[in-house]
């Protein structure tokens, strides 16, 4: 096999060219507040890859995806890489929210809305929304922060029909994912999706899908609005980093061994609970 060529190194994923295909490799890097921390989380990349592959199968009747093969990849990336179709990636982070948390909560508290979507008064941290909402953001370069944008702004950027299709697909993927997760005792509070287009204009689900890096997962039996929820994702690292006094600018702090171990355990547990298979 001829050597692959590194095209792009992101916060967590590296993208290589292999002929007409792309090889998407999930590393063990972890980023919080758009800064990559110096300490990796063991097995994280493999968990993200396997969980994304499982979800792509669950969602295949809703939207096509970019996967060509999970096994036909360079040996050094086995278990953490996917061979993918090349796509024209769309310049918007497609976020669906069913519950109020994180930056969505902060935006609601200051403006009473998220991405231009008005929400009812009186909501608190962890509140379930009357219905899931589409709250897109910009796709910022590494080291910069994504910014909320309205659906009308997305329409102005990529056209009304395509923007409306992204909104519909994002909400359908979220609703399917949230329903499957709820059957397994997990709340999907929100999730971020990325889409691309094939040469004929078909919209395709790409990157990762419904993973602990792109979503907030909470145990259903512990969900209680009005407080911070237990999270099966990198919220533990976010909370630790803030408590450390870090100012959210690069370089990030080293993560202690106990926080690394707990974070790895949460990634593995949510994988096992969602897929029903042991790690």
XYZ file of N, CA and C in Angstrom:
837
model
N 0.856 -1.191 0.000
C 0.000 0.000 0.000
C 0.893 1.243 0.000
N 0.635 2.182 -0.908
C 1.449 3.386 -0.961
C 1.169 4.249 0.260
N 2.140 5.055 0.686
C 1.932 5.870 1.876
C 0.813 6.883 1.663
N 0.088 7.147 2.734
C -0.982 8.133 2.658
C -0.411 9.508 2.967
N -1.131 10.532 2.532
C -0.644 11.914 2.675
C -1.526 12.660 3.673
N -0.911 13.237 4.692
C -1.667 14.020 5.671
C -2.185 15.298 5.017
N -3.496 15.477 5.032
C -4.103 16.675 4.459
C -4.426 17.714 5.518
N -4.861 17.233 6.680
C -5.356 18.164 7.705
C -5.274 17.497 9.070
N -4.818 18.236 10.043
C -4.811 17.756 11.424
C -5.706 18.664 12.247
N -6.820 18.114 12.723
C -7.780 18.897 13.495
C -7.555 18.745 14.984
N -8.550 19.179 15.743
C -8.417 19.110 17.202
C -8.316 17.664 17.678
N -9.071 16.780 17.061
C -9.067 15.371 17.458
C -8.730 14.463 16.273
N -9.195 14.808 15.071
C -9.050 13.927 13.918
C -7.983 14.406 12.934
N -7.338 13.426 12.313
C -6.396 13.688 11.232
C -6.979 13.105 9.959
N -6.839 13.835 8.860
C -7.388 13.405 7.576
C -6.242 13.175 6.601
N -6.214 11.972 6.018
C -5.187 11.592 5.055
C -5.824 11.325 3.710
N -5.076 11.599 2.651
C -5.506 11.241 1.295
C -4.924 9.887 0.941
N -5.771 9.029 0.358
C -5.319 7.734 -0.141
C -5.985 7.516 -1.490
N -5.322 7.968 -2.557
C -5.948 7.928 -3.869
C -7.162 8.830 -3.899
N -8.288 8.284 -4.347
C -9.521 9.071 -4.413
C -10.250 9.129 -3.074
N -9.799 8.350 -2.105
C -10.481 8.264 -0.808
C -9.779 9.114 0.245
N -10.476 9.280 1.351
C -9.890 9.888 2.533
C -9.821 8.852 3.650
N -8.803 8.955 4.483
C -8.699 8.144 5.690
C -8.872 9.087 6.873
N -9.956 8.888 7.618
C -10.264 9.730 8.781
C -9.813 8.994 10.036
N -8.849 9.569 10.748
C -8.236 8.905 11.903
C -8.595 9.680 13.171
N -9.196 8.994 14.138
C -9.530 9.615 15.416
C -8.384 9.376 16.401
N -7.803 10.447 16.886
C -6.696 10.345 17.842
C -7.241 10.242 19.263
N -6.332 10.122 20.219
C -6.719 10.145 21.634
C -6.639 11.553 22.219
N -6.422 12.553 21.344
C -6.382 13.937 21.827
C -7.752 14.350 22.349
N -7.737 15.268 23.308
C -9.006 15.811 23.811
C -8.924 17.327 23.794
N -10.002 17.949 23.339
C -10.040 19.410 23.311
C -11.211 19.894 24.159
N -10.997 20.982 24.863
C -12.070 21.663 25.592
C -11.937 23.145 25.313
N -13.095 23.798 25.151
C -13.115 25.225 24.829
C -12.212 25.529 23.634
N -12.238 24.624 22.654
C -11.521 24.776 21.383
C -10.001 24.783 21.542
N -9.501 24.259 22.642
C -8.054 24.129 22.847
C -7.731 22.655 23.067
N -6.754 22.137 22.329
C -6.324 20.751 22.511
C -5.427 20.683 23.739
N -5.779 19.808 24.673
C -4.983 19.654 25.896
C -3.792 18.733 25.623
N -2.712 18.874 26.407
C -1.507 18.086 26.134
C -1.608 16.618 26.531
N -2.636 16.244 27.300
C -2.746 14.880 27.819
C -3.780 14.081 27.031
N -3.406 12.948 26.421
C -4.385 12.134 25.695
C -5.243 11.292 26.643
N -6.379 10.820 26.135
C -7.265 9.905 26.863
C -7.129 8.540 26.180
N -6.520 7.546 26.817
C -6.282 6.250 26.157
C -7.569 5.626 25.620
N -7.489 5.075 24.416
C -8.586 4.377 23.727
C -9.686 5.300 23.214
N -9.570 6.592 23.465
C -10.640 7.512 23.076
C -10.906 7.470 21.571
N -9.853 7.494 20.773
C -10.043 7.492 19.325
C -10.740 6.242 18.829
N -10.398 5.102 19.419
C -11.038 3.849 19.021
C -12.509 3.826 19.426
N -12.819 4.353 20.615
C -14.216 4.419 21.057
C -15.019 5.304 20.101
N -14.486 6.467 19.775
C -15.200 7.386 18.891
C -15.454 6.746 17.527
N -14.456 6.047 17.013
C -14.587 5.432 15.691
C -15.636 4.328 15.701
N -15.560 3.431 16.673
C -16.502 2.317 16.715
C -17.932 2.784 16.985
N -18.063 3.792 17.836
C -19.406 4.287 18.129
C -19.993 5.005 16.911
N -19.182 5.797 16.209
C -19.671 6.452 14.993
C -20.129 5.416 13.966
N -19.349 4.354 13.784
C -19.724 3.316 12.825
C -21.059 2.679 13.198
N -21.266 2.439 14.488
C -22.534 1.865 14.947
C -23.694 2.809 14.625
N -23.494 4.096 14.903
C -24.563 5.060 14.646
C -24.836 5.224 13.148
N -23.777 5.241 12.333
C -24.004 5.368 10.887
C -24.954 4.272 10.408
N -24.809 3.067 10.959
C -25.711 1.975 10.574
C -27.142 2.245 11.034
N -27.299 2.769 12.241
C -28.646 3.037 12.771
C -29.361 4.145 11.997
N -28.593 5.003 11.344
C -29.153 6.199 10.709
C -29.189 6.111 9.191
N -28.764 4.978 8.640
C -28.569 4.873 7.187
C -29.850 5.105 6.393
N -31.012 4.841 6.985
C -32.266 5.056 6.256
C -32.705 6.514 6.262
N -32.060 7.338 7.109
C -32.387 8.765 7.177
C -31.513 9.578 6.234
N -30.211 9.270 6.237
C -29.272 10.061 5.451
C -28.079 9.174 5.081
N -27.569 9.259 3.840
C -26.366 8.502 3.506
C -25.162 9.036 4.274
N -24.133 8.191 4.428
C -22.940 8.623 5.149
C -21.696 8.410 4.282
N -20.584 8.863 4.794
C -19.343 8.900 4.005
C -18.515 7.625 4.112
N -18.979 6.610 4.848
C -18.146 5.443 5.123
C -18.005 4.555 3.881
N -16.751 4.226 3.541
C -16.465 3.204 2.537
C -16.097 1.895 3.222
N -15.197 1.965 4.217
C -14.757 0.763 4.921
C -14.151 1.138 6.263
N -14.380 0.267 7.258
C -13.731 0.436 8.563
C -12.529 -0.489 8.706
N -12.309 -1.346 7.724
C -11.206 -2.310 7.817
C -10.125 -2.067 6.765
N -10.487 -1.510 5.629
C -9.507 -1.246 4.571
C -8.815 0.089 4.849
N -7.973 0.089 5.894
C -7.248 1.294 6.305
C -5.791 0.903 6.576
N -4.857 1.863 6.541
C -3.470 1.535 6.854
C -3.334 0.872 8.224
N -2.448 -0.113 8.316
C -2.337 -0.936 9.523
C -2.084 -0.107 10.767
N -1.317 0.974 10.625
C -0.979 1.751 11.830
C -2.183 2.477 12.409
N -3.270 2.572 11.626
C -4.475 3.259 12.101
C -5.613 2.290 12.414
N -5.348 0.997 12.356
C -6.417 0.007 12.530
C -7.156 0.234 13.846
N -8.492 0.186 13.781
C -9.318 0.341 14.968
C -9.717 1.764 15.276
N -9.038 2.726 14.643
C -9.365 4.119 14.934
C -9.530 4.937 13.657
N -9.694 4.260 12.532
C -9.767 4.951 11.242
C -10.925 4.435 10.402
N -11.420 5.304 9.520
C -12.474 4.968 8.573
C -12.046 5.443 7.190
N -12.190 4.569 6.200
C -11.986 4.995 4.810
C -13.289 5.650 4.348
N -13.169 6.872 3.828
C -14.343 7.692 3.539
C -14.336 8.212 2.107
N -15.537 8.582 1.664
C -15.669 9.299 0.396
C -15.215 10.742 0.567
N -14.622 11.281 -0.490
C -14.332 12.718 -0.494
C -15.633 13.484 -0.709
N -15.812 14.533 0.048
C -17.014 15.355 -0.052
C -16.630 16.831 -0.068
N -17.532 17.639 -0.564
C -17.436 19.083 -0.354
C -18.098 19.372 0.996
N -17.273 19.609 2.020
C -17.834 19.812 3.357
C -18.524 21.172 3.444
N -19.657 21.185 4.134
C -20.451 22.406 4.246
C -19.986 23.229 5.455
N -19.932 24.549 5.313
C -19.261 25.404 6.302
C -20.130 25.785 7.494
N -20.813 24.804 8.075
C -21.668 25.087 9.225
C -21.657 23.885 10.159
N -21.590 24.176 11.456
C -21.741 23.124 12.470
C -23.238 22.984 12.739
N -23.787 21.805 12.477
C -25.229 21.578 12.608
C -25.519 20.993 13.988
N -26.093 21.798 14.858
C -26.323 21.390 16.245
C -27.815 21.274 16.511
N -28.204 20.147 17.110
C -29.575 19.968 17.578
C -29.549 19.909 19.096
N -30.488 20.601 19.717
C -30.590 20.612 21.180
C -31.984 20.174 21.594
N -32.029 19.209 22.504
C -33.296 18.801 23.097
C -33.407 19.229 24.542
N -32.260 19.625 25.107
C -32.172 20.048 26.501
C -31.243 21.260 26.567
N -31.335 22.012 27.653
C -30.561 23.242 27.773
C -29.318 22.990 28.618
N -28.153 23.230 28.012
C -26.887 23.020 28.719
C -25.782 23.758 27.979
N -24.642 23.908 28.640
C -23.443 24.414 27.993
C -23.614 25.807 27.420
N -23.073 26.006 26.226
C -23.143 27.318 25.582
C -24.575 27.690 25.230
N -25.411 26.686 24.961
C -26.822 26.971 24.708
C -27.494 27.593 25.919
N -27.181 27.086 27.099
C -27.720 27.637 28.340
C -27.238 29.070 28.541
N -25.954 29.302 28.301
C -25.403 30.652 28.467
C -26.065 31.634 27.507
N -26.270 31.201 26.257
C -26.919 32.045 25.264
C -28.374 32.330 25.659
N -29.069 31.305 26.150
C -30.455 31.482 26.602
C -30.530 32.458 27.765
N -29.615 32.303 28.723
C -29.647 33.168 29.903
C -29.409 34.631 29.554
N -28.628 34.873 28.496
C -28.340 36.262 28.144
C -29.341 36.844 27.149
N -29.958 35.994 26.322
C -30.791 36.511 25.230
C -32.197 35.915 25.172
N -32.441 34.835 25.930
C -33.751 34.190 25.860
C -33.956 33.375 24.601
N -32.857 33.132 23.851
C -32.933 32.385 22.599
C -31.576 31.734 22.355
N -31.554 30.813 21.395
C -30.299 30.209 20.948
C -30.323 30.183 19.420
N -29.295 30.742 18.800
C -29.216 30.823 17.330
C -30.478 31.429 16.728
N -31.034 32.431 17.421
C -32.224 33.094 16.907
C -33.516 32.363 17.150
N -33.459 31.202 17.823
C -34.677 30.438 18.130
C -35.162 30.844 19.520
N -36.308 31.530 19.635
C -36.800 31.927 20.956
C -37.223 30.696 21.753
N -36.913 30.708 23.040
C -37.281 29.599 23.919
C -38.159 30.125 25.051
N -38.979 29.265 25.656
C -39.879 29.718 26.725
C -39.116 30.302 27.909
N -39.754 31.201 28.614
C -39.160 31.754 29.837
C -39.130 30.695 30.929
N -38.231 30.873 31.886
C -38.213 30.027 33.076
C -37.450 28.735 32.956
N -36.746 28.525 31.855
C -35.949 27.310 31.720
C -34.685 27.411 32.579
N -34.184 26.250 32.999
C -32.994 26.202 33.840
C -32.016 25.190 33.252
N -30.852 25.084 33.847
C -29.872 24.113 33.368
C -30.471 22.706 33.375
N -30.372 22.021 32.245
C -30.903 20.665 32.140
C -32.362 20.581 31.755
N -33.037 21.730 31.570
C -34.456 21.696 31.172
C -34.630 21.010 29.818
N -35.673 20.195 29.712
C -36.027 19.635 28.409
C -36.784 20.688 27.621
N -36.423 20.883 26.367
C -37.091 21.869 25.527
C -38.423 21.319 25.032
N -39.377 22.203 24.722
C -40.677 21.723 24.236
C -40.528 20.811 23.022
N -39.588 21.118 22.147
C -39.233 20.249 21.026
C -37.787 20.552 20.659
N -37.095 19.595 20.036
C -35.697 19.844 19.669
C -35.579 21.048 18.724
N -34.477 21.784 18.876
C -34.260 22.967 18.049
C -32.923 22.857 17.321
N -32.867 23.501 16.158
C -31.662 23.553 15.331
C -30.921 24.843 15.665
N -29.709 24.721 16.207
C -28.966 25.899 16.659
C -27.565 25.875 16.044
N -27.448 26.225 14.777
C -26.158 26.117 14.088
C -25.123 27.105 14.608
N -23.859 26.768 14.349
C -22.761 27.685 14.648
C -21.821 27.741 13.446
N -20.945 28.723 13.484
C -19.871 28.780 12.502
C -18.926 27.617 12.734
N -18.091 27.330 11.739
C -17.074 26.292 11.853
C -15.725 27.004 11.950
N -15.272 27.230 13.192
C -14.091 28.059 13.419
C -12.805 27.256 13.225
N -11.726 27.928 12.805
C -10.421 27.265 12.737
C -9.951 26.838 14.124
N -8.971 25.918 14.161
C -8.408 25.465 15.433
C -7.926 26.667 16.235
N -8.303 26.699 17.529
C -7.867 27.775 18.407
C -8.829 28.943 18.463
N -9.829 28.961 17.564
C -10.844 30.001 17.599
C -12.180 29.378 18.012
N -13.133 30.229 18.394
C -14.388 29.734 18.943
C -15.506 29.795 17.912
N -16.322 28.730 17.877
C -17.514 28.740 17.044
C -18.480 29.797 17.575
N -19.228 30.423 16.670
C -20.196 31.448 17.063
C -21.584 31.023 16.585
N -22.604 31.284 17.424
C -23.976 30.968 17.027
C -24.382 31.799 15.814
N -25.104 31.157 14.894
C -25.682 31.848 13.746
C -27.143 31.416 13.618
N -27.928 32.256 12.988
C -29.340 31.928 12.813
C -29.539 31.114 11.534
N -30.711 30.487 11.445
C -31.046 29.748 10.233
C -31.035 30.685 9.021
N -31.525 31.897 9.187
C -31.525 32.850 8.070
C -30.098 33.175 7.630
N -29.175 33.273 8.574
C -27.784 33.537 8.209
C -27.188 32.353 7.448
N -27.543 31.132 7.865
C -27.077 29.952 7.129
C -27.673 29.946 5.723
N -28.953 30.304 5.612
C -29.595 30.391 4.284
C -28.856 31.389 3.395
N -28.450 32.526 3.990
C -27.730 33.531 3.225
C -26.366 33.047 2.774
N -25.794 32.116 3.537
C -24.456 31.627 3.211
C -24.474 30.510 2.172
N -25.410 29.562 2.314
C -25.372 28.382 1.441
C -26.643 28.189 0.622
N -27.619 29.081 0.801
C -28.874 28.964 0.051
C -29.980 28.381 0.906
N -31.215 28.818 0.632
C -32.351 28.433 1.467
C -32.611 26.928 1.433
N -32.646 26.340 0.246
C -33.005 24.928 0.143
C -32.007 24.043 0.876
N -30.720 24.320 0.705
C -29.702 23.496 1.360
C -29.728 23.706 2.868
N -29.875 24.946 3.312
C -29.938 25.222 4.749
C -31.130 24.513 5.386
N -32.275 24.564 4.710
C -33.475 23.915 5.249
C -33.307 22.397 5.272
N -32.603 21.856 4.277
C -32.340 20.414 4.272
C -31.431 20.033 5.438
N -30.421 20.848 5.712
C -29.536 20.568 6.851
C -30.311 20.604 8.167
N -31.199 21.577 8.298
C -32.004 21.665 9.524
C -32.857 20.407 9.694
N -33.544 20.016 8.620
C -34.422 18.840 8.706
C -33.621 17.582 9.029
N -32.490 17.379 8.342
C -31.689 16.178 8.580
C -31.108 16.171 9.991
N -30.647 17.327 10.452
C -30.070 17.415 11.797
C -31.103 17.019 12.850
N -32.313 17.538 12.713
C -33.353 17.236 13.699
C -33.815 15.785 13.595
N -33.841 15.228 12.381
C -34.230 13.819 12.233
C -33.175 12.891 12.826
N -31.903 13.196 12.567
C -30.831 12.386 13.149
C -30.870 12.478 14.668
N -31.024 13.688 15.188
C -31.087 13.856 16.642
C -32.267 13.078 17.226
N -33.431 13.206 16.617
C -34.618 12.537 17.163
C -34.455 11.021 17.168
N -33.914 10.449 16.090
C -33.667 9.006 16.050
C -32.638 8.621 17.122
N -31.543 9.381 17.187
C -30.501 9.075 18.162
C -30.999 9.189 19.592
N -31.765 10.245 19.864
C -32.277 10.441 21.222
C -33.234 9.330 21.624
N -34.058 8.872 20.678
C -35.013 7.799 20.977
C -34.286 6.485 21.249
N -33.290 6.148 20.415
C -32.535 4.911 20.642
C -31.771 4.967 21.962
N -31.186 6.122 22.251
C -30.422 6.256 23.492
C -31.340 6.161 24.709
N -32.535 6.763 24.625
C -33.463 6.725 25.756
C -33.859 5.293 26.101
N -33.986 4.446 25.065
C -34.296 3.033 25.318
C -33.188 2.361 26.119
N -31.996 2.918 26.051
C -30.831 2.364 26.754
C -30.479 3.171 27.998
N -31.406 4.034 28.422
C -31.227 4.763 29.676
C -30.337 5.982 29.583
N -30.199 6.553 28.383
C -29.310 7.700 28.195
C -30.063 8.846 27.531
N -29.892 10.042 28.089
C -30.407 11.271 27.492
C -29.354 11.821 26.540
N -29.758 12.135 25.311
C -28.897 12.909 24.418
C -29.356 14.361 24.522
N -28.609 15.146 25.274
C -29.022 16.534 25.511
C -28.874 17.377 24.258
N -27.765 17.184 23.556
C -27.536 17.906 22.306
C -26.492 17.146 21.503
N -26.376 17.477 20.236
C -25.361 16.835 19.407
C -24.977 17.752 18.258
N -23.741 17.611 17.803
C -23.218 18.410 16.689
C -22.929 17.478 15.519
N -23.430 17.829 14.341
C -23.249 17.024 13.146
C -22.541 17.839 12.069
N -21.871 17.120 11.170
C -21.274 17.759 10.004
C -21.742 17.037 8.749
N -21.994 17.813 7.718
C -22.466 17.269 6.459
C -21.583 17.750 5.316
N -21.543 16.941 4.256
C -20.877 17.321 3.024
C -21.769 16.984 1.855
N -21.278 17.301 0.647
C -22.044 16.986 -0.557
C -21.185 16.215 -1.543
N -21.820 15.277 -2.214
C -21.170 14.562 -3.311
C -21.223 15.444 -4.560
N -20.490 15.085 -5.615
C -20.515 15.897 -6.836
C -21.913 16.102 -7.416
N -22.829 15.155 -7.180
C -24.183 15.336 -7.721
C -25.101 16.121 -6.780
N -24.539 16.621 -5.660
C -25.311 17.464 -4.757
C -25.971 16.739 -3.602
N -25.826 15.418 -3.534
C -26.425 14.660 -2.431
C -25.781 15.058 -1.104
N -26.607 15.344 -0.100
C -26.096 15.682 1.235
C -25.780 14.393 1.983
N -24.588 14.341 2.567
C -24.064 13.128 3.192
C -23.595 13.455 4.609
N -23.943 12.588 5.554
C -23.482 12.727 6.939
C -22.023 12.299 7.029
N -21.192 13.130 7.660
C -19.754 12.888 7.650
C -19.156 13.069 9.045
N -17.843 12.929 9.109
C -17.066 13.127 10.333
C -17.497 12.090 11.379
N -17.903 12.527 12.552
C -18.359 11.614 13.602
C -19.841 11.852 13.846
N -20.476 10.923 14.549
C -21.904 11.105 14.801
C -22.270 10.532 16.168
N -22.922 11.362 16.975
C -23.456 10.961 18.287
C -22.409 10.255 19.144
N -21.251 10.895 19.274
C -20.188 10.401 20.150
C -20.082 11.282 21.385
N -19.309 10.832 22.397
C -19.108 11.679 23.576
C -18.347 12.966 23.273
N -17.681 13.054 22.123
C -16.998 14.298 21.756
C -17.934 15.288 21.082
N -18.992 14.781 20.454
C -19.868 15.657 19.679
C -21.241 15.836 20.321
N -21.449 15.218 21.494
C -22.774 15.186 22.111
C -22.644 15.272 23.630
N -23.768 15.636 24.260
C -23.851 15.509 25.712
C -24.745 14.316 26.031
N -24.203 13.337 26.742
C -24.948 12.154 27.161
C -25.109 12.174 28.678
N -26.347 12.047 29.142
C -26.625 12.019 30.580
C -27.368 10.729 30.925
N -27.125 10.151 32.110
C -27.937 8.998 32.524
C -29.375 9.433 32.804
N -30.323 8.758 32.174
C -31.725 9.145 32.274
C -32.232 9.086 33.709
N -31.772 8.093 34.448
C -32.293 7.931 35.822
C -31.738 8.964 36.786
N -30.768 9.761 36.351
C -30.215 10.807 37.216
C -30.547 12.214 36.722
N -31.256 12.293 35.596
C -31.552 13.608 35.023
C -32.462 14.404 35.947
N -32.058 15.627 36.253
C -32.837 16.492 37.148
C -32.565 17.944 36.774
N -33.538 18.618 36.155
C -33.319 20.015 35.778
C -32.992 20.888 36.993
N -32.209 21.926 36.735
C -31.862 22.858 37.802
C -30.487 22.652 38.389
N -29.759 21.690 37.852
C -28.397 21.463 38.349
C -27.547 20.930 37.209
N -26.233 20.877 37.456
C -25.329 20.278 36.487
C -25.561 18.770 36.450
N -25.647 18.200 35.258
C -25.933 16.773 35.109
C -24.634 15.960 35.063
N -24.715 14.718 35.535
C -23.614 13.768 35.329
C -23.501 13.520 33.828
N -22.279 13.575 33.300
C -22.097 13.487 31.851
C -21.183 12.354 31.452
N -21.627 11.569 30.420
C -20.778 10.523 29.829
C -19.968 11.123 28.685
N -19.216 12.135 28.941
C -18.472 12.782 27.861
C -17.315 13.543 28.478
N -16.835 14.569 27.777
C -15.664 15.280 28.276
C -16.010 16.420 29.235
N -17.272 16.455 29.713
C -17.648 17.493 30.675
C -16.778 17.426 31.922
N -16.394 16.225 32.309
C -15.505 16.049 33.468
C -14.206 16.833 33.266
N -13.656 16.769 32.059
C -12.412 17.487 31.767
C -12.666 18.986 31.705
N -13.814 19.384 31.113
C -14.162 20.806 31.098
C -14.226 21.348 32.533
N -14.953 20.628 33.401
C -15.122 21.089 34.779
C -13.785 21.158 35.503
N -12.959 20.117 35.332
C -11.647 20.125 35.976
C -10.803 21.302 35.480
N -10.833 21.556 34.171
C -9.979 22.611 33.614
C -10.369 23.983 34.148
N -11.669 24.217 34.315
C -12.105 25.495 34.860
C -11.725 25.629 36.328
N -11.905 24.530 37.081
C -11.558 24.562 38.505
C -10.059 24.771 38.719
N -9.257 24.422 37.699
C -7.809 24.566 37.824
C -7.362 26.021 37.699
N -8.288 26.884 37.279
C -7.943 28.284 37.099
C -7.482 28.629 35.703
N -7.511 27.654 34.797
C -7.092 27.880 33.417
C -8.008 28.908 32.750
N -7.439 29.742 31.887
C -8.188 30.841 31.286
C -8.751 30.527 29.901
N -8.780 29.243 29.521
C -9.358 28.787 28.248
C -8.538 29.202 27.030
N -7.295 29.609 27.217
C -6.446 29.937 26.078
C -5.286 28.953 26.021
N -4.766 28.731 24.796
C -3.641 27.816 24.624
C -2.379 28.414 25.247
N -1.501 27.569 25.784
C -1.615 26.106 25.857
C -2.497 25.665 27.023
N -3.142 24.520 26.855
C -3.972 23.989 27.923
C -3.142 23.285 28.977
N -3.725 23.016 30.128
C -3.003 22.363 31.227
C -2.919 20.850 31.051
N -1.923 20.242 31.666
C -1.836 18.777 31.750
C -2.997 18.255 32.595
N -3.596 17.151 32.175
C -4.739 16.580 32.896
C -4.235 15.506 33.853
N -4.637 15.540 35.122
C -4.165 14.542 36.096
C -4.615 13.122 35.750
N -3.851 12.141 36.244
C -4.117 10.734 35.931
C -5.525 10.306 36.329
N -6.023 10.787 37.478
C -7.335 10.327 37.936
C -8.451 10.864 37.031
N -8.295 12.091 36.534
C -9.288 12.655 35.617
C -9.236 11.931 34.272
N -8.035 11.587 33.814
C -7.871 10.816 32.575
C -8.573 9.469 32.698
N -8.338 8.754 33.807
C -8.924 7.419 33.986
C -10.447 7.486 34.060
N -10.969 8.467 34.780
C -12.424 8.601 34.895
C -13.051 8.948 33.542
N -12.378 9.803 32.781
C -12.901 10.197 31.473
C -12.914 8.995 30.534
N -11.830 8.228 30.509
C -11.792 7.024 29.681
C -12.931 6.083 30.066
N -13.148 5.903 31.367
C -14.198 4.993 31.823
C -15.575 5.454 31.350
N -15.798 6.760 31.331
C -17.104 7.269 30.891
C -17.305 7.064 29.394
N -16.255 7.268 28.605
C -16.344 7.012 27.162
C -16.685 5.539 26.911
N -15.984 4.654 27.599
C -16.212 3.221 27.402
C -17.616 2.830 27.862
N -18.051 3.358 29.005
C -19.373 2.980 29.520
C -20.485 3.409 28.573
N -20.413 4.621 28.036
C -21.497 5.057 27.152
C -21.474 4.256 25.851
N -20.281 3.873 25.380
C -20.198 3.007 24.203
C -20.905 1.678 24.485
N -20.612 1.083 25.632
C -21.196 -0.220 25.960
C -22.702 -0.126 26.150
N -23.164 0.935 26.809
C -24.595 1.069 27.057
C -25.371 1.330 25.762
N -24.802 2.131 24.874
C -25.502 2.433 23.628
C -25.511 1.244 22.679
N -24.371 0.600 22.488
C -24.272 -0.458 21.474
C -24.667 -1.819 22.003
N -24.664 -1.997 23.342
C -24.973 -3.293 23.917
C -23.831 -4.293 23.768
N -22.647 -3.821 23.403
C -21.482 -4.701 23.283
C -20.407 -4.264 24.272
N -19.617 -5.218 24.743
C -18.574 -4.889 25.724
C -17.334 -4.405 25.009
N -16.618 -3.511 25.666
C -15.404 -2.953 25.063
C -14.289 -3.967 25.089
